[in-house]
Short mmCIF file of C-alpha atoms in Angstrom, two decimals:
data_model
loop_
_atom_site.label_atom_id
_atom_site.label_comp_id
_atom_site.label_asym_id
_atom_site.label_seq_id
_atom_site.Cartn_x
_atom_site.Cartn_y
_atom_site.Cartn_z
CA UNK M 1 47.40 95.42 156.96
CA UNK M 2 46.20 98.46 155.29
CA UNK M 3 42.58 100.23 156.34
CA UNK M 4 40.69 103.21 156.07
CA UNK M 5 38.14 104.10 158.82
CA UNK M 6 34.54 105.12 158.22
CA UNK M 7 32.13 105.56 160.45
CA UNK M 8 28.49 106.35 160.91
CA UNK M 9 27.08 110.31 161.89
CA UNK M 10 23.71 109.71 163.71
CA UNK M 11 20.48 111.89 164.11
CA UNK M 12 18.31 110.67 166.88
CA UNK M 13 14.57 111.14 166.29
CA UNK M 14 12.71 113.10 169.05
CA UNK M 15 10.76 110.15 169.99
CA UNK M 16 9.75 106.88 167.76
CA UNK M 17 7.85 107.44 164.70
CA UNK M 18 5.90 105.63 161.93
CA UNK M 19 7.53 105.41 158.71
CA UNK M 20 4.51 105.01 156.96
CA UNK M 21 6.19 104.27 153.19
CA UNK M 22 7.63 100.89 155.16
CA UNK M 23 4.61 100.14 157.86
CA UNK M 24 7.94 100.41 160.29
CA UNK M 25 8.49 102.22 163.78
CA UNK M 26 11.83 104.41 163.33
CA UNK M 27 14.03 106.23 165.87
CA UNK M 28 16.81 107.65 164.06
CA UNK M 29 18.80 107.71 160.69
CA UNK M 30 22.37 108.10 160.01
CA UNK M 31 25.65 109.18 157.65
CA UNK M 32 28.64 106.88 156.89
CA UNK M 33 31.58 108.45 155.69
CA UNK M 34 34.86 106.61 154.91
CA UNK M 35 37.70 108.61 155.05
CA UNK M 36 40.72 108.78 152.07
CA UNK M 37 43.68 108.69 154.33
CA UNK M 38 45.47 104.87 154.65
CA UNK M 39 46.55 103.56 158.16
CA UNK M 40 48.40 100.32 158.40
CA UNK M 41 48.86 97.61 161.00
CA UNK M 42 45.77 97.59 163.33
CA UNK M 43 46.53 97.52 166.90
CA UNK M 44 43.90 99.02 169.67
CA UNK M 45 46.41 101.96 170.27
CA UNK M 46 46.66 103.29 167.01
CA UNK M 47 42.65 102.22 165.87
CA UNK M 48 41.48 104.34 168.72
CA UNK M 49 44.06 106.89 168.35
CA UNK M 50 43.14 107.43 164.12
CA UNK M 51 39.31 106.92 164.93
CA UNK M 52 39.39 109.94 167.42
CA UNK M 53 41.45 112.14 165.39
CA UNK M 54 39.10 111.62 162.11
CA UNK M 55 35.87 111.47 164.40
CA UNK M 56 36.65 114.91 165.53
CA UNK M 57 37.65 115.98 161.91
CA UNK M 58 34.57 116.67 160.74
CA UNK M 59 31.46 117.92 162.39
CA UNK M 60 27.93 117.13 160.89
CA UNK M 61 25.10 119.36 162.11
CA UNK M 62 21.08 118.97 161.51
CA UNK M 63 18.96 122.10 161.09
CA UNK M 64 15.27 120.51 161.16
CA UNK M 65 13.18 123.20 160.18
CA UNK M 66 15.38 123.15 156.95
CA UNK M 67 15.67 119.77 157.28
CA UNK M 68 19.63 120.02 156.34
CA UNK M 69 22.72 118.52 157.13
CA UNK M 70 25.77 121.00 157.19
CA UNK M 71 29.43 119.62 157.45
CA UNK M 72 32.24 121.66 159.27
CA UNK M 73 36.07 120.06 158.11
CA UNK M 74 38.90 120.78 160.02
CA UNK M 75 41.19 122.52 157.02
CA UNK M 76 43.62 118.39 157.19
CA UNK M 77 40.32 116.25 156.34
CA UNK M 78 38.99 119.30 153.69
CA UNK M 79 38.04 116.82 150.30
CA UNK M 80 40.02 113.96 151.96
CA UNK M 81 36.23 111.61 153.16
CA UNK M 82 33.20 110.76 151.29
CA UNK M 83 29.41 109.83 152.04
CA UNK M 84 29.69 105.94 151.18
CA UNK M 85 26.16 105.18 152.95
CA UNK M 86 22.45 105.55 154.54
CA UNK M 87 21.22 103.78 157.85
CA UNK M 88 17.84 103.86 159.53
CA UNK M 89 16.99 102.74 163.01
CA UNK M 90 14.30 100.19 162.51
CA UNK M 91 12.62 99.95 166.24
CA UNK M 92 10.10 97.00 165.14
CA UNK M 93 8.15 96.38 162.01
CA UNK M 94 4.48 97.47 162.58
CA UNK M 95 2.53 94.00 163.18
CA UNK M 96 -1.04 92.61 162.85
CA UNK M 97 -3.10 92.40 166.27
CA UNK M 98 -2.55 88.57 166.03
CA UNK M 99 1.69 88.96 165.42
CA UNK M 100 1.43 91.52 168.66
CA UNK M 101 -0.28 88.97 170.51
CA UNK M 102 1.55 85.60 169.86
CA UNK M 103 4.43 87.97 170.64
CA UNK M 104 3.70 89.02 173.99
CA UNK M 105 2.73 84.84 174.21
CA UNK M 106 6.08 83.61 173.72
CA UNK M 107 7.91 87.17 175.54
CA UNK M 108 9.40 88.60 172.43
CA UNK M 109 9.58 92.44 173.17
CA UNK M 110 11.87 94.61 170.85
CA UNK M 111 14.01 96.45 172.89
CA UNK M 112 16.37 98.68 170.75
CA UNK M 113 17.21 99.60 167.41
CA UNK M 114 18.30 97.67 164.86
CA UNK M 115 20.52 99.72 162.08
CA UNK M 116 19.36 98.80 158.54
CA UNK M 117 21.34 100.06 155.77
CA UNK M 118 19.59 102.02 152.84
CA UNK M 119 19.86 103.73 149.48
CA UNK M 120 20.40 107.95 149.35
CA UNK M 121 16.78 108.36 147.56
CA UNK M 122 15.17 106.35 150.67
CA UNK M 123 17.43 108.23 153.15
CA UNK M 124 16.31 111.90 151.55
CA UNK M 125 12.97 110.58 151.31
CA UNK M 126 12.58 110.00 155.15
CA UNK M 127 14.58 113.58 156.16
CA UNK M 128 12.32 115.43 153.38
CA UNK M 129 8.36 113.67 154.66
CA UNK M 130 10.23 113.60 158.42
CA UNK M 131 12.33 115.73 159.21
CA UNK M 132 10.81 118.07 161.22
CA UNK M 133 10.82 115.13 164.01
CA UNK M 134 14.19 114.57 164.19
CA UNK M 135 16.39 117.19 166.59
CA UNK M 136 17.97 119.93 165.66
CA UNK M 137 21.94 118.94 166.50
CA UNK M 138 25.20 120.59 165.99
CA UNK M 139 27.22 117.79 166.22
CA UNK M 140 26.04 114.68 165.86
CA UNK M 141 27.04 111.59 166.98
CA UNK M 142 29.33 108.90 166.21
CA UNK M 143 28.08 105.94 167.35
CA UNK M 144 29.76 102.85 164.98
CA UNK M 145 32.54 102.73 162.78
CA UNK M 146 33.96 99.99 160.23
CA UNK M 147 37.46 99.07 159.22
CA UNK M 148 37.60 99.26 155.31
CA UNK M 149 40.77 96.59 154.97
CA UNK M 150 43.22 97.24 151.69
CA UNK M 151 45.86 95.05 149.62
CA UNK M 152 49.12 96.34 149.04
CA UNK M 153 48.10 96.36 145.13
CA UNK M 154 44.58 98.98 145.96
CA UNK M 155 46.93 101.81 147.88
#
């Protein structure tokens, strides 16, 4: 099997907010990149061993008084990934008095994020009306990653 690896860079809010455009609570956003270089056969050796070497490729960094990413490449990776996607971490929808109460009824609590996936303009919307209450980071996390699978005719 032929892959490429992508995976998610995430910025962590500095506590929950309201994302007022989507009446949603929100604790973080993040990056995917997918990376240009092809791996085959996919055994847990050589996933983890590929995922740590691109992981530590590229360095993403959020300034948010700017509100700015920067990237960092190790001179090997330099042109060689690409943004392919948007997430944000939806903590709960913001509910009624009545959905909040049949809730705590019946013992649903929300207890972590979910990761949605979204378009760039809602991304830069959400870093440009809230950035400031994200943290500043200089390298942030990768906390998921995805196996892009290829034929032998796409390579």
């Amino acid at each position: 099997m032929y892959y490429q690896l992508e995976f998610d860079k995430s910025l962590n809010a500095s506590d929950v907010f309201l994302y007022k455009e989507k009446n949603e609570l929100l604790s973080g956003v993040s990056i995917w990149l997918k990376f240009d270089p092809v791996f085959y056969g996919l055994n847990d050796k050589d996933l983890d061993r590929n995922l740590e070497s691109l992981c530590k490729s590229v360095r993403v960094s959020y300034d948010n008084q700017k509100k700015s990413f920067s990237f960092e490449n190790h001179e090997s990776i330099k042109g060689k990934y690409q943004i392919i996607g948007y997430s944000k971490d939806v903590v709960e929808k913001v509910e009624s008095e009545l959905t909040k109460e049949l809730n705590e009824l019946v013992g649903f609590k929300a207890t972590m994020s979910e990761p949605v996936m979204i378009e760039a303009d809602e991304f830069n919307s959400i870093i440009e009306n809230y950035g400031n209450l994200f943290e500043n980071d200089t390298s942030l996390q990768s906390c998921a990653y995805g196996i892009h699978e290829l034929s032998a005719e796409n390579i």
